[in-house]
Coordinates of C-alpha atoms in Angstrom, one line a residue:
M1 CA 246.0 3.7 -45.1
K2 CA 245.1 4.3 -48.7
K3 CA 246.4 1.3 -49.3
I4 CA 244.2 -1.2 -46.9
K5 CA 241.1 1.0 -48.5
T6 CA 242.8 0.9 -51.5
L7 CA 243.1 -3.0 -51.2
V8 CA 239.2 -3.4 -49.7
L9 CA 238.0 -1.9 -52.2
V10 CA 239.4 -4.9 -55.1
A11 CA 238.9 -7.2 -52.9
T12 CA 234.7 -6.0 -51.9
F13 CA 235.2 -5.8 -56.0
V14 CA 236.5 -9.4 -57.1
M15 CA 234.5 -10.7 -54.9
S16 CA 231.3 -9.2 -56.0
T17 CA 231.5 -9.6 -59.2
S18 CA 232.7 -13.6 -57.9
V19 CA 228.8 -13.8 -56.6
Y20 CA 227.1 -12.3 -59.8
S21 CA 229.0 -15.3 -62.4
Q22 CA 228.1 -17.8 -59.9
E23 CA 224.8 -17.2 -61.0
K24 CA 223.1 -19.3 -63.3
Q25 CA 223.1 -17.4 -66.5
E26 CA 219.6 -19.6 -68.8
K27 CA 220.2 -19.5 -72.3
N28 CA 216.7 -20.4 -73.3
V29 CA 213.0 -20.3 -72.2
V30 CA 210.3 -21.6 -73.0
Y31 CA 206.3 -20.1 -71.8
T32 CA 203.3 -19.6 -72.3
N33 CA 200.9 -16.6 -71.8
V34 CA 198.1 -17.9 -69.1
I35 CA 195.3 -14.7 -70.2
P36 CA 194.2 -15.6 -73.2
I37 CA 194.0 -19.6 -72.0
I38 CA 192.0 -18.4 -70.0
F39 CA 190.0 -15.8 -71.5
L40 CA 189.9 -17.1 -75.3
R41 CA 190.6 -20.6 -74.9
Y42 CA 193.9 -19.6 -77.4
L43 CA 197.0 -22.0 -76.9
N44 CA 200.5 -20.1 -77.6
F45 CA 204.0 -21.5 -76.6
H46 CA 207.2 -19.2 -77.1
Y47 CA 210.8 -19.5 -77.1
E48 CA 212.7 -16.9 -76.5
R49 CA 217.3 -17.4 -76.9
V50 CA 220.3 -15.6 -75.4
L51 CA 221.9 -13.5 -78.3
S52 CA 223.9 -11.9 -76.5
N53 CA 223.9 -9.7 -72.6
K54 CA 221.3 -7.3 -74.0
I55 CA 219.9 -8.8 -76.8
T56 CA 217.3 -12.1 -77.0
L57 CA 215.8 -14.2 -79.5
L58 CA 211.9 -14.3 -80.3
V59 CA 209.2 -16.9 -81.2
G60 CA 205.5 -18.1 -81.1
A61 CA 203.3 -19.6 -82.2
G62 CA 199.5 -20.4 -81.4
F63 CA 196.3 -21.2 -82.3
W64 CA 192.4 -20.6 -81.4
A65 CA 189.5 -22.8 -83.1
G66 CA 185.6 -22.4 -82.5
K67 CA 183.1 -21.3 -83.7
I68 CA 182.7 -17.1 -84.5
G69 CA 180.3 -13.8 -85.3
L70 CA 182.8 -12.7 -89.1
S71 CA 182.5 -10.3 -91.6
L72 CA 184.9 -11.8 -94.1
F73 CA 184.8 -11.1 -97.4
G74 CA 181.0 -8.8 -97.5
Y75 CA 179.9 -12.0 -95.6
T76 CA 178.7 -12.1 -92.2
A77 CA 177.7 -14.8 -90.3
E78 CA 178.7 -17.9 -88.1
A79 CA 181.3 -19.5 -88.9
E80 CA 184.0 -22.5 -88.0
T81 CA 187.0 -20.2 -87.6
L82 CA 190.5 -21.5 -86.6
I83 CA 193.7 -18.3 -86.0
T84 CA 197.1 -19.1 -86.1
P85 CA 199.3 -16.4 -85.1
L86 CA 203.0 -16.2 -85.3
K87 CA 205.1 -14.3 -83.8
F88 CA 208.7 -13.0 -84.0
G89 CA 210.5 -10.7 -82.4
F90 CA 214.0 -9.3 -80.3
G91 CA 214.1 -9.1 -76.2
F92 CA 216.1 -6.4 -75.3
Y93 CA 217.3 -6.5 -71.3
P94 CA 219.4 -3.3 -70.2
A95 CA 221.0 -4.2 -66.9
R96 CA 222.6 -6.7 -69.0
R97 CA 220.7 -10.1 -67.1
P98 CA 219.0 -11.7 -70.5
L99 CA 215.6 -13.0 -69.8
R100 CA 215.8 -11.3 -65.9
G101 CA 214.4 -8.1 -64.7
F102 CA 212.9 -6.0 -66.9
Y103 CA 212.2 -6.3 -71.2
F104 CA 211.5 -4.6 -73.8
L105 CA 210.5 -6.9 -76.6
P106 CA 209.4 -5.3 -79.8
N107 CA 208.0 -7.1 -81.7
V108 CA 205.3 -8.2 -85.4
V109 CA 202.2 -10.6 -85.0
L110 CA 201.3 -12.7 -88.4
Y111 CA 198.1 -13.6 -88.2
Y112 CA 196.3 -16.0 -90.3
I113 CA 192.3 -16.9 -90.6
S114 CA 190.2 -18.7 -92.2
A115 CA 187.0 -19.3 -91.6
K116 CA 184.1 -22.1 -93.2
N117 CA 180.5 -20.9 -94.0
T118 CA 178.0 -21.8 -96.4
E119 CA 180.6 -20.4 -99.2
G120 CA 182.9 -23.0 -98.2
W121 CA 186.2 -22.0 -96.7
Q122 CA 187.8 -18.1 -96.6
T123 CA 191.4 -17.0 -95.9
A124 CA 192.6 -13.1 -94.1
S125 CA 195.7 -12.2 -92.7
F126 CA 196.4 -9.4 -90.8
H127 CA 200.0 -8.3 -88.6
T128 CA 200.8 -6.2 -86.1
I129 CA 204.1 -4.0 -85.3
N130 CA 204.1 -4.7 -81.0
V131 CA 206.7 -3.1 -78.6
E132 CA 205.8 -4.9 -75.0
F133 CA 207.7 -4.3 -71.6
G134 CA 208.0 -6.1 -69.0
H135 CA 209.8 -7.7 -66.6
R136 CA 210.7 -11.0 -65.6
W137 CA 211.3 -13.6 -62.7
I138 CA 213.6 -16.4 -63.2
W139 CA 214.1 -19.4 -59.7
K140 CA 217.1 -21.8 -59.2
D141 CA 215.5 -24.7 -60.4
G142 CA 214.4 -22.6 -63.5
Y143 CA 210.8 -21.7 -63.1
M144 CA 209.4 -18.4 -64.8
F145 CA 207.0 -15.3 -63.7
D146 CA 206.7 -13.4 -65.9
L147 CA 204.6 -9.8 -66.4
S148 CA 203.9 -7.4 -69.6
I149 CA 201.8 -5.4 -71.2
G150 CA 202.3 -3.9 -74.8
I151 CA 200.6 -1.7 -77.6
G152 CA 201.5 -2.2 -81.0
I153 CA 199.7 -0.7 -84.7
V154 CA 197.3 -2.5 -85.8
S155 CA 196.8 -3.2 -89.9
S156 CA 192.8 -4.6 -91.5
P157 CA 193.1 -7.6 -92.9
E158 CA 194.3 -8.0 -96.5
G159 CA 191.6 -7.3 -99.5
E160 CA 189.5 -6.7 -97.1
T161 CA 187.3 -3.2 -98.2
E162 CA 185.0 -2.8 -94.5
S163 CA 186.3 -0.7 -92.1
Y164 CA 187.9 -2.1 -89.6
Y165 CA 190.0 -0.8 -86.0
S166 CA 192.9 -0.3 -87.1
G167 CA 196.0 2.2 -85.8
I168 CA 197.2 2.5 -82.3
L169 CA 196.0 -0.5 -79.8
P170 CA 196.4 -1.9 -76.6
T171 CA 198.0 -5.7 -78.2
H172 CA 198.8 -7.1 -75.6
V173 CA 198.6 -7.9 -72.0
G174 CA 200.9 -10.5 -69.9
V175 CA 201.1 -12.7 -67.5
Q176 CA 203.2 -15.5 -68.7
V177 CA 204.3 -18.3 -66.2
G178 CA 207.2 -21.3 -67.6
Y179 CA 210.8 -22.7 -67.7
A180 CA 214.7 -21.6 -68.1
W181 CA 217.6 -23.8 -68.8

């Protein structure tokens, strides 16, 4: 009887391992966060690559152009503005299924801002150090859906003497869609 129980246990383990290993394991995903696109007209693209069974590498970039009221270097005016953020980070997937399920993603975002006013083009930059938490689903055909939130430390723009919001703030709300392969 003991041999039968052991045999059933081993067979169950082998079968569950083979079923789990047959699941397609994606190594790459590209996606965009639709919230900034809908509400801010801000384009953003991200690429995430599996490095190990728990860790991924993330790079992202964005672009926003338009007219906004700015206060840069002591000037306050409506200005033609370009904002280009660059994002770098590492994703950690505790369940050992990278790109799927729950994750936390520490990252750094560098923001480059150029604004044109009556004095010409002015530039500034600042950065945020963030941690995002989320959950990602990937279907068999490769389509991806992701929900996430994040908080971070926000710096003041370099070279600025005026007071800006800085400190620990909400920095990310995400509804991402994309494709994994």
